[in-house]
Amino acid sequence: MPELSVVVPAYRERENIPLLLDALEQALVGLDWEAIVVADSADDGTEEVVREHAQRDRRVRIIQRIGRRGLASACIEGMLSSSAPYLAVMDADLQHDETLLPKLLDEAKRGGADVVVASRYMEGGSTGELAAERVRVSRLASALSSVLCKGLTDPMSGFFVVRRTFLERVVRKLYGRGFKILLDMIAAARGQVKLAELPYRMRSRERGESKLGVRVIAEFFMLILYHLTGRLLPARFFLFGLVGVTGVVVQLGVLSLAFGASAQFLYSQIVATWVAMTSNFFLNNIFTYGDQRLRGARMWRGLISFYMACGIGAFINIALAEWLFIKTVPYWAAGLTGALVASLWNFFTTASFTWGGSGARKR
Ligand code: GDD
Ligand code: MN
């Protein structure tokens, strides 16, 4: 049984994988290790390259995910597929210095830490040639994350070793989306975690490109909200709610344009509602369900079921608010309750009927 599993999330990293696996082999000489590459299918040949290498080296294996995306979920599934007592997570793009791995492992074993983080921001560490802009954003995110996690210089790091018993303790409480799996695990531990850090110099990416985008930034805020609110609602609900707020803005915008042009209220309101529902669907498909986005024919089918679910939601909203209002509840409280209940309805019905299957079951 290997002592250390190195979990490597990979999306479109065909050129980096062979270099990384060779580098691991050199860096981990004398250790009992394995590498688990979690590759989300992109038809760029990443999986083939891993499998080819795995045919020559039994310490290497692959988890191939089809129709799925997400760095954090890839790391979680990779870690869960291992039985080693220590788990490392590192990127596939050679930005993380693999020669630090034995030291991270040693610190966990000897120092007894649950999590040993490779830090760019402690003495001796560096962000290398990372663009100044990226460093600023990373620093800002680190500062924000201090509401969830204290005592780390680099809570945004994607390079660390954890003890398997620690993973088991927190794995059911994770947000599990976006890029920040380390912060997620530490927030889930609620202070019950022994931390250590070691410095490293981050390299720059030579091949392939970064996958950090707007969705990842949105996920970061959702991660913070999720843990701050005590994990009350399913993780996706926060993004769904945020999209709902943009829907209100779209609705009012279109209403004022259409009403201004036609001076017909009912007609303008119908058009505004339809536009807002449509934009909500596409935003949810990209952001809330970006990891299992509907495409092609499934997307149009999804749009129809979304219209139906939200249509019923609107009916519930109006009926409930009217009933409360008649029962002498103040108008704003009646309206707010109607809207809240309808958004819960919309969320749970579209989670199973529109984005169905795995989406509904996955928390
Ligand atoms: N399986 C899978 N699925 N892997 C993914 C996905 C995905 O959807 N998105 C990204 N990855 C993989 C990439 O292939 C790469 O190996 C690793 O995750 C990091 O992605 P990058 O796009 O290179 O991220 P970055 O360099 O901007 O940021 C990384 O390093 C920072 C410093 O440690 C991330 O790990 C950050 O969280 C971290 O702060
Ligand atoms: Mn990278």
Tab-separated table of C-alpha atoms and ligand atoms in Angstrom, residues 13 91-96 134 179 202-203 205 209-211, ligand 2:
chain	number	residue	atom	x	y	z
A	13	GLU	CA	-2.832	19.361	-19.789
A	91	ASP	CA	-1.473	21.005	-10.153
A	92	ALA	CA	-0.594	19.287	-13.412
A	93	ASP	CA	0.970	22.370	-15.005
A	94	LEU	CA	4.380	22.180	-13.247
A	95	GLN	CA	3.772	25.438	-11.357
A	96	HIS	CA	4.027	23.570	-8.061
A	134	ARG	CA	-2.812	37.876	-10.284
A	179	PHE	CA	-10.870	26.071	-7.032
A	202	MET	CA	5.930	29.024	-7.703
A	203	ARG	CA	6.978	28.434	-11.313
A	205	ARG	CA	3.145	27.998	-16.647
A	209	GLU	CA	-3.408	27.723	-20.269
A	210	SER	CA	-4.919	28.689	-16.916
A	211	LYS	CA	-8.554	27.745	-16.295
B	2	MN	MN	-1.688	26.847	-13.032
